[in-house]
Amino acid sequence: MSVIEYDVIIIGAGVAGLTAGAWLSGQGLKVALVTAGEPTACLSTGCIDVCAKSDDPLQGIAHLPNDHPFHLVSSGTIRQALDDFQQIMAAMDMPYTGGLENNRRVLSAIGTFKTTCLTPVTMQASPQNGNERIHIITFAGLKDFYPGYIISRFKNASFSTYDAGVSTTMGIAANFEDDAFLEAFILWLEKQHNREDKIAVPAVLGLESAAAIIKQIEYRLERPVFEIPTIPPSMPGRRLFNGLKDHFRRKGGMIYWGWPVVGVEKTGRQIEAVMAQSQGRPNSLNARAFILATGSFVGGGLEAKRDTIVEKVFHLPVFVPGEREAWFDQDYFSMNHGIGRAGIAVDSSFRPTDCLWDNIFVCGAILAHTEALKNGCGHGFAIATGQAAAKSCLEHIQ
Amino acid sequence: MSYEHCIRCTICVENCPVFRVNPAFPGPKQAGPDAQRFRSDREKSADEWVLLCSQCKRCEMACPCGVEPAQIILRAQQKYGLEHPHTAAHLLFANNYYLSTLGSLTAPLANRFAATKIGKKIFQRMGIATYIPFPKFSFKTLRGTMKSRSRETRKVAFFYGCFINFYRPDIGRKIIRMLQSFKIDVVLPPQWCCGLPALGNGNLALARSFAGKNVASLSNYVDAGYDIVYTCTSCGLCLLHDYQGIMEIPGAKKIAENSYDLHEYVLKLIAETEIKPPFKEVNRTLAYHIPCHLRALEIGYPAANLMQLIPGLTCRILDDNCCGLNGSYGFKKINEVTALQLGGRVVSLIKKTGAEAIVADCGSCRMQLAGLSGMDAFDPVEILCESLGIKDKK
Ligand SMILES: Cc1cc2nc3c(=O)[nH]c(=O)nc-3n(C[C@H](O)[C@H](O)[C@H](O)COP(=O)(O)OP(=O)(O)OC[C@H]3O[C@@H](n4cnc5c(N)ncnc54)[C@H](O)[C@@H]3O)c2cc1C
Ligand code: SF4
Ligand code: SF4
Ligand code: SF4
């Protein structure tokens, strides 16, 4: 028995689930999204990795192994999905720079360069090599950000420290939303008389107004300013999550927080409802179709037991890369852990293969053979498969 | 779930409103799972900062691993409360129910006192913040005025909560009229404060005594085929979660299984095609501030689903921020700055939407937001009643 009936229920509030949900809401369907908690996007740099295997992301995708699920998405849909994404984020005042023509580089907090496809506009001016002349600002007491790492890899870099009164990433970012705080910061910066070409700041320039804040600093200092992504808490990751979430809401989507799905109701080849144990009593929600976007191990969609791997919501068959010995590489930091390939195998309509039900679609990091880390296909892959699975789902409903 | 499942991702920290503005509070990760490793039952707790947690539960809603930092901190707060003398403000708010009973019996006097300079001074001396007006006591409480019996099919036992009873009985009467208009039989079972204020002020024993009496009373109604309907989201969370959880009240499971948020209940009746409310046009643009405890109930936002059915109504949902008041939390002097900063942020986001008025299910959120913004703040049921043409007749 359920309180309300939806056309589609999305499980998981990651980039994949939010993309699919917003797209379907945009088609006029009644969509709800249920989620256990916040997604891996909050832990990320906010940059959109499509495929880092080559300078040209589409070329990179073409060279992925044959069983990679990226091959199930047409290049037209990939283009459309990323275009849509850029428009959504621009409308949310968090524009993204870049395009599918070529990958970009972003300076990381340890001084290395990360290859990605789209970057938040706040990282647009990120240097492309170690010869650029940059001045780094850090904040008194801010943990986990040491300009020394970067300076040791740059020929011309220096740094200075600003006392923001608070020392946490969240606290500083919240302060930047205050005009008086921003003004004081800019005045201080002007007095530094830095001569370097660009100013670097760890990614704490505001919660939702970062794009406007950076523009104002650039205007006053008359030179490019860019953010350097930090380890979590990561503001650019949170802005990405917030942007997609608010967009989904504006399209009419409904979100159920604290809703870890623990069971399903089914009749014949149809899933009828998903169930959660919410405060005190079981709760269920009905829909005509379901999209599974619960992510991989970190997201919570997959769980490794002693000698098997399970999908936690529908108990779908999971592709498991051989015996447990094959799951992990000897080298801990290797990108070749077999377990990265574990996940749900799907057909060209994003339905799980060998599945007992007709109205389930799967997208995002939970798909088998994704290997997000190794192939550098994170959010970009989630966006593309999110839209592709949503399209398939719409066809099914019609 | 236990603290051992924490992967230290800091997602909870990013969601903690207090941590954002008060450097004295180490945040849910450190105050919760991290500190828990070192807490021992045999040692007296020395960390006074556990009291700075407002119990908004945002950390729990965000944690991807099912860790419950707020729950861990709540237990630490009770332990601290047991081992240290209570301040005047803590005692006062824990006993809010008795105070309110007194206040409403002497309403005109009590209100005048709370508004005077001397009254405010005394409040401040007791550690009570006075930046927004203390809620006005209502002379006639809901209990005192409503008796309703009309033998229909569905039977509801209405847990109205202290806020409605003492401060806004008019909303209580509207709720009853609305349910009756759906041909539902409504009764007001004997009831006491849910116990949350006592719990929030570190007084587990008092909370338990309230809870025990409520469970005994409500359980009779469940046995007689009544559904329990609550309207205060904090009461709801307490009934459903804390009675079974930290308070360990026998029989609480039965109450949890049969209690519904008012809007959840109306939606359920609509979905089961038992009723078809004739919603008429309401031309308003509203900002719907989601109370933290509605979010924590894990039932979605049923009032938003209902308001979607009202023609002409535009309603923007805002659920990323805590209003800062959290029942009695923001009324305490030590939390005044936190409450003001958080409230100010919510108000600025509301103003950005261009809405003409605010809706929120929780009376204390409405008090805070109306006080800080100068805008009207409604209970969603007031909007539903406007649409259904239901008025408060005394
Ligand atoms: C630390 C880290 C950093 C990363 N950095 C980057 C980066 O900088 N750039 C990039 O492009 N990619 C990055 N990635 C990869 C990227 O985050 C993911 O590949 C991509 O966003 C996948 O998103 P998703 O929506 O499939 O799943 P996830 O983001 O994993 O989201 C899964 C969602 O499902 C919910 N869920 C799980 N189980 C249940 C259940 N039973 N019931 C209800 N809900 C459930 C979770 O709470 C969560 O909200 C990073 C990944 C990690 C782990
Ligand atoms: S309950 Fe609220 S105030 Fe307390 S730690 Fe969690 S998020 Fe912070
Ligand atoms: S969100 Fe959960 S897992 Fe992450 S640090 Fe907080 S308690 Fe630990
Ligand atoms: S939580 Fe509910 S019952 Fe308890 S004091 Fe508040 S309004 Fe009253």
Tab-separated table of N, CA and C and ligand atoms in Angstrom, chain A residues 10-18 33-50 114-116 118 229 232 240-241 256-262 275 292-302 311-313 363-367 370 372-373 376-383 385, chain B residues 62-65, ligand 1:
chain	number	residue	atom	x	y	z
A	10	ILE	N	13.326	7.086	-9.059
A	10	ILE	CA	14.766	6.961	-9.223
A	10	ILE	C	15.344	6.585	-7.869
A	11	ILE	N	16.247	5.632	-7.837
A	11	ILE	CA	16.873	5.277	-6.573
A	11	ILE	C	18.320	5.744	-6.600
A	12	GLY	N	18.645	6.721	-5.767
A	12	GLY	CA	20.005	7.267	-5.693
A	12	GLY	C	20.061	8.709	-6.175
A	13	ALA	N	20.652	9.582	-5.343
A	13	ALA	CA	20.702	11.018	-5.652
A	13	ALA	C	22.055	11.439	-6.214
A	14	GLY	N	22.743	10.530	-6.913
A	14	GLY	CA	24.014	10.889	-7.525
A	14	GLY	C	23.788	11.645	-8.831
A	15	VAL	N	24.899	11.935	-9.514
A	15	VAL	CA	24.817	12.660	-10.772
A	15	VAL	C	23.935	11.887	-11.771
A	16	ALA	N	24.058	10.563	-11.784
A	16	ALA	CA	23.282	9.758	-12.731
A	16	ALA	C	21.785	9.852	-12.418
A	17	GLY	N	21.420	9.627	-11.180
A	17	GLY	CA	20.011	9.637	-10.795
A	17	GLY	C	19.368	11.000	-10.982
A	18	LEU	N	20.079	12.057	-10.586
A	18	LEU	CA	19.516	13.402	-10.721
A	18	LEU	C	19.353	13.787	-12.181
A	33	LEU	N	12.502	10.813	-6.378
A	33	LEU	CA	13.833	10.270	-6.212
A	33	LEU	C	13.996	9.913	-4.739
A	34	VAL	N	14.379	8.685	-4.467
A	34	VAL	CA	14.603	8.285	-3.082
A	34	VAL	C	16.088	8.029	-2.885
A	35	THR	N	16.610	8.425	-1.730
A	35	THR	CA	18.036	8.231	-1.541
A	35	THR	C	18.402	7.955	-0.095
A	36	ALA	N	19.437	7.110	0.058
A	36	ALA	CA	19.921	6.797	1.402
A	36	ALA	C	20.638	8.015	1.969
A	37	GLY	N	21.454	8.649	1.150
A	37	GLY	CA	22.235	9.783	1.627
A	37	GLY	C	22.765	10.578	0.464
A	38	GLU	N	23.751	11.404	0.734
A	38	GLU	CA	24.302	12.230	-0.334
A	38	GLU	C	25.332	11.435	-1.142
A	39	PRO	N	25.522	11.826	-2.409
A	39	PRO	CA	26.285	11.000	-3.353
A	39	PRO	C	27.787	11.282	-3.352
A	40	THR	N	28.493	10.527	-4.186
A	40	THR	CA	29.938	10.696	-4.302
A	40	THR	C	30.301	12.034	-4.941
A	41	ALA	N	29.347	12.673	-5.622
A	41	ALA	CA	29.636	13.984	-6.221
A	41	ALA	C	30.149	14.947	-5.157
A	42	CYS	N	29.651	14.796	-3.914
A	42	CYS	CA	30.068	15.698	-2.837
A	42	CYS	C	31.530	15.484	-2.458
A	43	LEU	N	32.072	14.332	-2.803
A	43	LEU	CA	33.469	14.051	-2.474
A	43	LEU	C	34.381	14.426	-3.635
A	44	SER	N	33.795	14.797	-4.751
A	44	SER	CA	34.574	14.980	-5.980
A	44	SER	C	35.041	16.414	-6.150
A	45	THR	N	35.831	16.639	-7.198
A	45	THR	CA	36.358	17.970	-7.492
A	45	THR	C	35.317	18.837	-8.176
A	46	GLY	N	34.178	18.256	-8.530
A	46	GLY	CA	33.168	19.010	-9.256
A	46	GLY	C	33.459	19.059	-10.748
A	47	CYS	N	34.655	18.642	-11.153
A	47	CYS	CA	34.982	18.601	-12.588
A	47	CYS	C	34.279	17.399	-13.220
A	48	ILE	N	33.916	17.559	-14.492
A	48	ILE	CA	33.186	16.489	-15.164
A	48	ILE	C	34.141	15.682	-16.035
A	49	ASP	N	34.522	14.504	-15.541
A	49	ASP	CA	35.377	13.610	-16.316
A	49	ASP	C	34.489	12.818	-17.275
A	50	VAL	N	34.782	12.900	-18.559
A	50	VAL	CA	34.016	12.112	-19.533
A	50	VAL	C	34.797	10.847	-19.876
A	114	LYS	N	45.127	17.303	-13.242
A	114	LYS	CA	44.094	16.294	-13.431
A	114	LYS	C	43.488	16.507	-14.808
A	115	THR	N	43.285	15.417	-15.570
A	115	THR	CA	42.654	15.538	-16.887
A	115	THR	C	41.149	15.407	-16.735
A	116	THR	N	40.434	16.363	-17.287
A	116	THR	CA	38.983	16.307	-17.189
A	116	THR	C	38.380	16.950	-18.429
A	118	LEU	N	34.855	18.944	-18.553
A	118	LEU	CA	34.245	20.231	-18.218
A	118	LEU	C	34.700	20.637	-16.824
A	229	PRO	N	40.752	22.629	-6.496
A	229	PRO	CA	39.892	21.693	-5.760
A	229	PRO	C	40.654	21.073	-4.586
A	232	PRO	N	37.813	16.334	0.343
A	232	PRO	CA	36.562	16.660	1.032
A	232	PRO	C	36.831	17.261	2.422
A	240	LEU	N	28.026	21.277	-7.370
A	240	LEU	CA	27.519	20.434	-8.463
A	240	LEU	C	26.264	19.694	-8.001
A	241	PHE	N	26.366	19.077	-6.842
A	241	PHE	CA	25.227	18.333	-6.289
A	241	PHE	C	24.028	19.263	-6.096
A	256	TYR	N	12.942	12.190	-1.614
A	256	TYR	CA	12.743	11.581	-0.292
A	256	TYR	C	14.116	11.307	0.301
A	257	TRP	N	14.478	12.085	1.331
A	257	TRP	CA	15.778	11.897	1.988
A	257	TRP	C	15.685	10.778	3.011
A	258	GLY	N	16.834	10.222	3.336
A	258	GLY	CA	16.872	9.196	4.374
A	258	GLY	C	15.990	8.022	4.014
A	259	TRP	N	16.045	7.602	2.774
A	259	TRP	CA	15.150	6.571	2.274
A	259	TRP	C	15.942	5.420	1.645
A	260	PRO	N	16.736	4.696	2.457
A	260	PRO	CA	17.460	3.561	1.892
A	260	PRO	C	16.477	2.456	1.528
A	261	VAL	N	16.424	2.110	0.259
A	261	VAL	CA	15.487	1.066	-0.162
A	261	VAL	C	15.967	-0.276	0.372
A	262	VAL	N	15.058	-0.985	1.053
A	262	VAL	CA	15.445	-2.273	1.617
A	262	VAL	C	14.649	-3.443	1.037
A	275	MET	N	10.409	-0.215	-1.042
A	275	MET	CA	10.080	-0.029	0.371
A	275	MET	C	11.297	0.405	1.169
A	292	LEU	N	17.593	2.482	-11.373
A	292	LEU	CA	18.556	2.190	-10.315
A	292	LEU	C	19.829	2.989	-10.577
A	293	ALA	N	20.162	3.889	-9.654
A	293	ALA	CA	21.372	4.714	-9.804
A	293	ALA	C	22.073	4.823	-8.467
A	294	THR	N	22.319	3.674	-7.847
A	294	THR	CA	22.830	3.670	-6.485
A	294	THR	C	24.349	3.669	-6.409
A	295	GLY	N	25.019	3.813	-7.552
A	295	GLY	CA	26.472	3.924	-7.526
A	295	GLY	C	27.158	2.601	-7.261
A	296	SER	N	28.479	2.687	-7.161
A	296	SER	CA	29.273	1.482	-6.978
A	296	SER	C	29.483	1.227	-5.475
A	297	PHE	N	30.669	0.812	-5.070
A	297	PHE	CA	30.882	0.472	-3.656
A	297	PHE	C	30.802	1.692	-2.745
A	298	VAL	N	31.458	2.792	-3.126
A	298	VAL	CA	31.448	3.982	-2.262
A	298	VAL	C	30.035	4.561	-2.183
A	299	GLY	N	29.330	4.595	-3.315
A	299	GLY	CA	27.976	5.136	-3.338
A	299	GLY	C	27.009	4.291	-2.525
A	300	GLY	N	27.277	2.999	-2.434
A	300	GLY	CA	26.433	2.130	-1.618
A	300	GLY	C	25.587	1.161	-2.419
A	301	GLY	N	25.702	1.185	-3.756
A	301	GLY	CA	24.883	0.314	-4.585
A	301	GLY	C	25.350	-1.132	-4.568
A	302	LEU	N	26.656	-1.323	-4.414
A	302	LEU	CA	27.213	-2.671	-4.399
A	302	LEU	C	27.836	-2.949	-3.038
A	311	GLU	N	24.030	-6.674	-5.278
A	311	GLU	CA	23.371	-5.397	-5.547
A	311	GLU	C	22.264	-5.305	-4.515
A	312	LYS	N	22.214	-4.204	-3.774
A	312	LYS	CA	21.457	-4.214	-2.534
A	312	LYS	C	19.945	-3.984	-2.666
A	313	VAL	N	19.482	-3.395	-3.754
A	313	VAL	CA	18.063	-3.042	-3.833
A	313	VAL	C	17.213	-4.163	-4.438
A	363	CYS	N	21.676	3.013	-14.472
A	363	CYS	CA	22.645	3.967	-15.019
A	363	CYS	C	23.680	4.359	-13.974
A	364	GLY	N	24.765	4.975	-14.454
A	364	GLY	CA	25.790	5.503	-13.554
A	364	GLY	C	26.839	4.473	-13.157
A	365	ALA	N	27.509	4.767	-12.054
A	365	ALA	CA	28.696	4.023	-11.649
A	365	ALA	C	28.425	2.563	-11.294
A	366	ILE	N	27.149	2.187	-11.133
A	366	ILE	CA	26.859	0.801	-10.769
A	366	ILE	C	26.958	-0.135	-11.980
A	367	LEU	N	27.059	0.426	-13.191
A	367	LEU	CA	27.136	-0.412	-14.389
A	367	LEU	C	28.460	-1.190	-14.426
A	370	THR	N	32.593	-0.306	-15.842
A	370	THR	CA	32.757	1.141	-15.927
A	370	THR	C	34.192	1.557	-15.626
A	372	ALA	N	35.522	3.641	-13.397
A	372	ALA	CA	35.533	5.105	-13.436
A	372	ALA	C	36.926	5.678	-13.186
A	373	LEU	N	37.610	5.131	-12.205
A	373	LEU	CA	38.919	5.661	-11.819
A	373	LEU	C	39.943	5.448	-12.930
A	376	GLY	N	38.955	7.324	-16.177
A	376	GLY	CA	38.633	8.742	-16.032
A	376	GLY	C	37.263	9.050	-16.595
A	377	CYS	N	36.305	8.183	-16.340
A	377	CYS	CA	34.940	8.489	-16.795
A	377	CYS	C	33.986	8.477	-15.606
A	378	GLY	N	33.948	9.607	-14.923
A	378	GLY	CA	33.131	9.736	-13.719
A	378	GLY	C	31.796	10.379	-13.997
A	379	HIS	N	31.670	11.659	-13.623
A	379	HIS	CA	30.388	12.342	-13.776
A	379	HIS	C	29.903	12.366	-15.226
A	380	GLY	N	30.824	12.527	-16.166
A	380	GLY	CA	30.436	12.594	-17.576
A	380	GLY	C	29.714	11.329	-18.004
A	381	PHE	N	30.236	10.199	-17.534
A	381	PHE	CA	29.618	8.910	-17.833
A	381	PHE	C	28.249	8.813	-17.139
A	382	ALA	N	28.196	9.341	-15.910
A	382	ALA	CA	26.929	9.306	-15.164
A	382	ALA	C	25.870	10.171	-15.868
A	383	ILE	N	26.289	11.324	-16.377
A	383	ILE	CA	25.357	12.215	-17.078
A	383	ILE	C	24.838	11.545	-18.356
A	385	THR	N	24.884	8.247	-19.299
A	385	THR	CA	24.050	7.052	-19.103
A	385	THR	C	22.748	7.423	-18.400
B	62	ALA	N	22.128	13.089	5.610
B	62	ALA	CA	23.125	13.198	4.550
B	62	ALA	C	24.090	12.020	4.525
B	63	CYS	N	24.321	11.390	5.667
B	63	CYS	CA	25.351	10.350	5.743
B	63	CYS	C	25.047	9.222	4.769
B	64	PRO	N	26.000	8.905	3.871
B	64	PRO	CA	25.731	7.839	2.904
B	64	PRO	C	25.868	6.454	3.529
B	65	CYS	N	26.405	6.373	4.750
B	65	CYS	CA	26.706	5.061	5.322
B	65	CYS	C	25.765	4.657	6.447
C	1	LIG	C1	36.161	10.132	-3.838
C	1	LIG	C2	35.669	10.232	-5.238
C	1	LIG	C3	36.043	11.321	-6.016
C	1	LIG	C4	35.571	11.449	-7.330
C	1	LIG	N1	35.955	12.535	-8.053
C	1	LIG	C5	35.467	12.701	-9.314
C	1	LIG	C6	35.758	13.872	-10.076
C	1	LIG	O1	36.471	14.759	-9.604
C	1	LIG	N2	35.225	14.010	-11.323
C	1	LIG	C7	34.414	13.042	-11.861
C	1	LIG	O2	33.946	13.222	-12.982
C	1	LIG	N3	34.117	11.916	-11.155
C	1	LIG	C8	34.617	11.725	-9.901
C	1	LIG	N4	34.297	10.586	-9.192
C	1	LIG	C9	33.425	9.576	-9.800
C	1	LIG	C10	31.978	10.036	-9.770
C	1	LIG	O3	31.658	10.574	-8.480
C	1	LIG	C11	31.022	8.899	-10.030
C	1	LIG	O4	31.510	8.020	-10.982
C	1	LIG	C12	29.697	9.378	-10.575
C	1	LIG	O5	29.273	10.614	-10.058
C	1	LIG	C13	28.698	8.291	-10.296
C	1	LIG	O6	27.495	8.774	-9.851
C	1	LIG	P1	26.263	7.840	-9.591
C	1	LIG	O7	25.102	8.745	-9.658
C	1	LIG	O8	26.253	6.672	-10.462
C	1	LIG	O9	26.430	7.229	-8.091
C	1	LIG	P2	26.830	7.836	-6.671
C	1	LIG	O10	27.404	9.171	-6.756
C	1	LIG	O11	27.614	6.761	-6.023
C	1	LIG	O12	25.420	7.985	-5.907
C	1	LIG	C14	24.704	6.885	-5.436
C	1	LIG	C15	23.491	7.367	-4.688
C	1	LIG	O13	22.656	6.262	-4.376
C	1	LIG	C16	22.274	6.290	-3.019
C	1	LIG	N5	22.005	4.907	-2.586
C	1	LIG	C17	22.852	3.856	-2.477
C	1	LIG	N6	22.195	2.765	-2.050
C	1	LIG	C18	20.900	3.105	-1.886
C	1	LIG	C19	19.709	2.423	-1.469
C	1	LIG	N7	19.710	1.127	-1.116
C	1	LIG	N8	18.533	3.108	-1.426
C	1	LIG	C20	18.477	4.426	-1.758
C	1	LIG	N9	19.576	5.106	-2.164
C	1	LIG	C21	20.770	4.474	-2.225
C	1	LIG	C22	23.439	6.947	-2.335
C	1	LIG	O14	23.070	7.467	-1.084
C	1	LIG	C23	23.815	8.025	-3.360
C	1	LIG	O15	23.029	9.167	-3.200
C	1	LIG	C24	34.756	10.438	-7.885
C	1	LIG	C25	34.388	9.350	-7.101
C	1	LIG	C26	34.822	9.223	-5.788
C	1	LIG	C27	34.399	8.057	-4.989
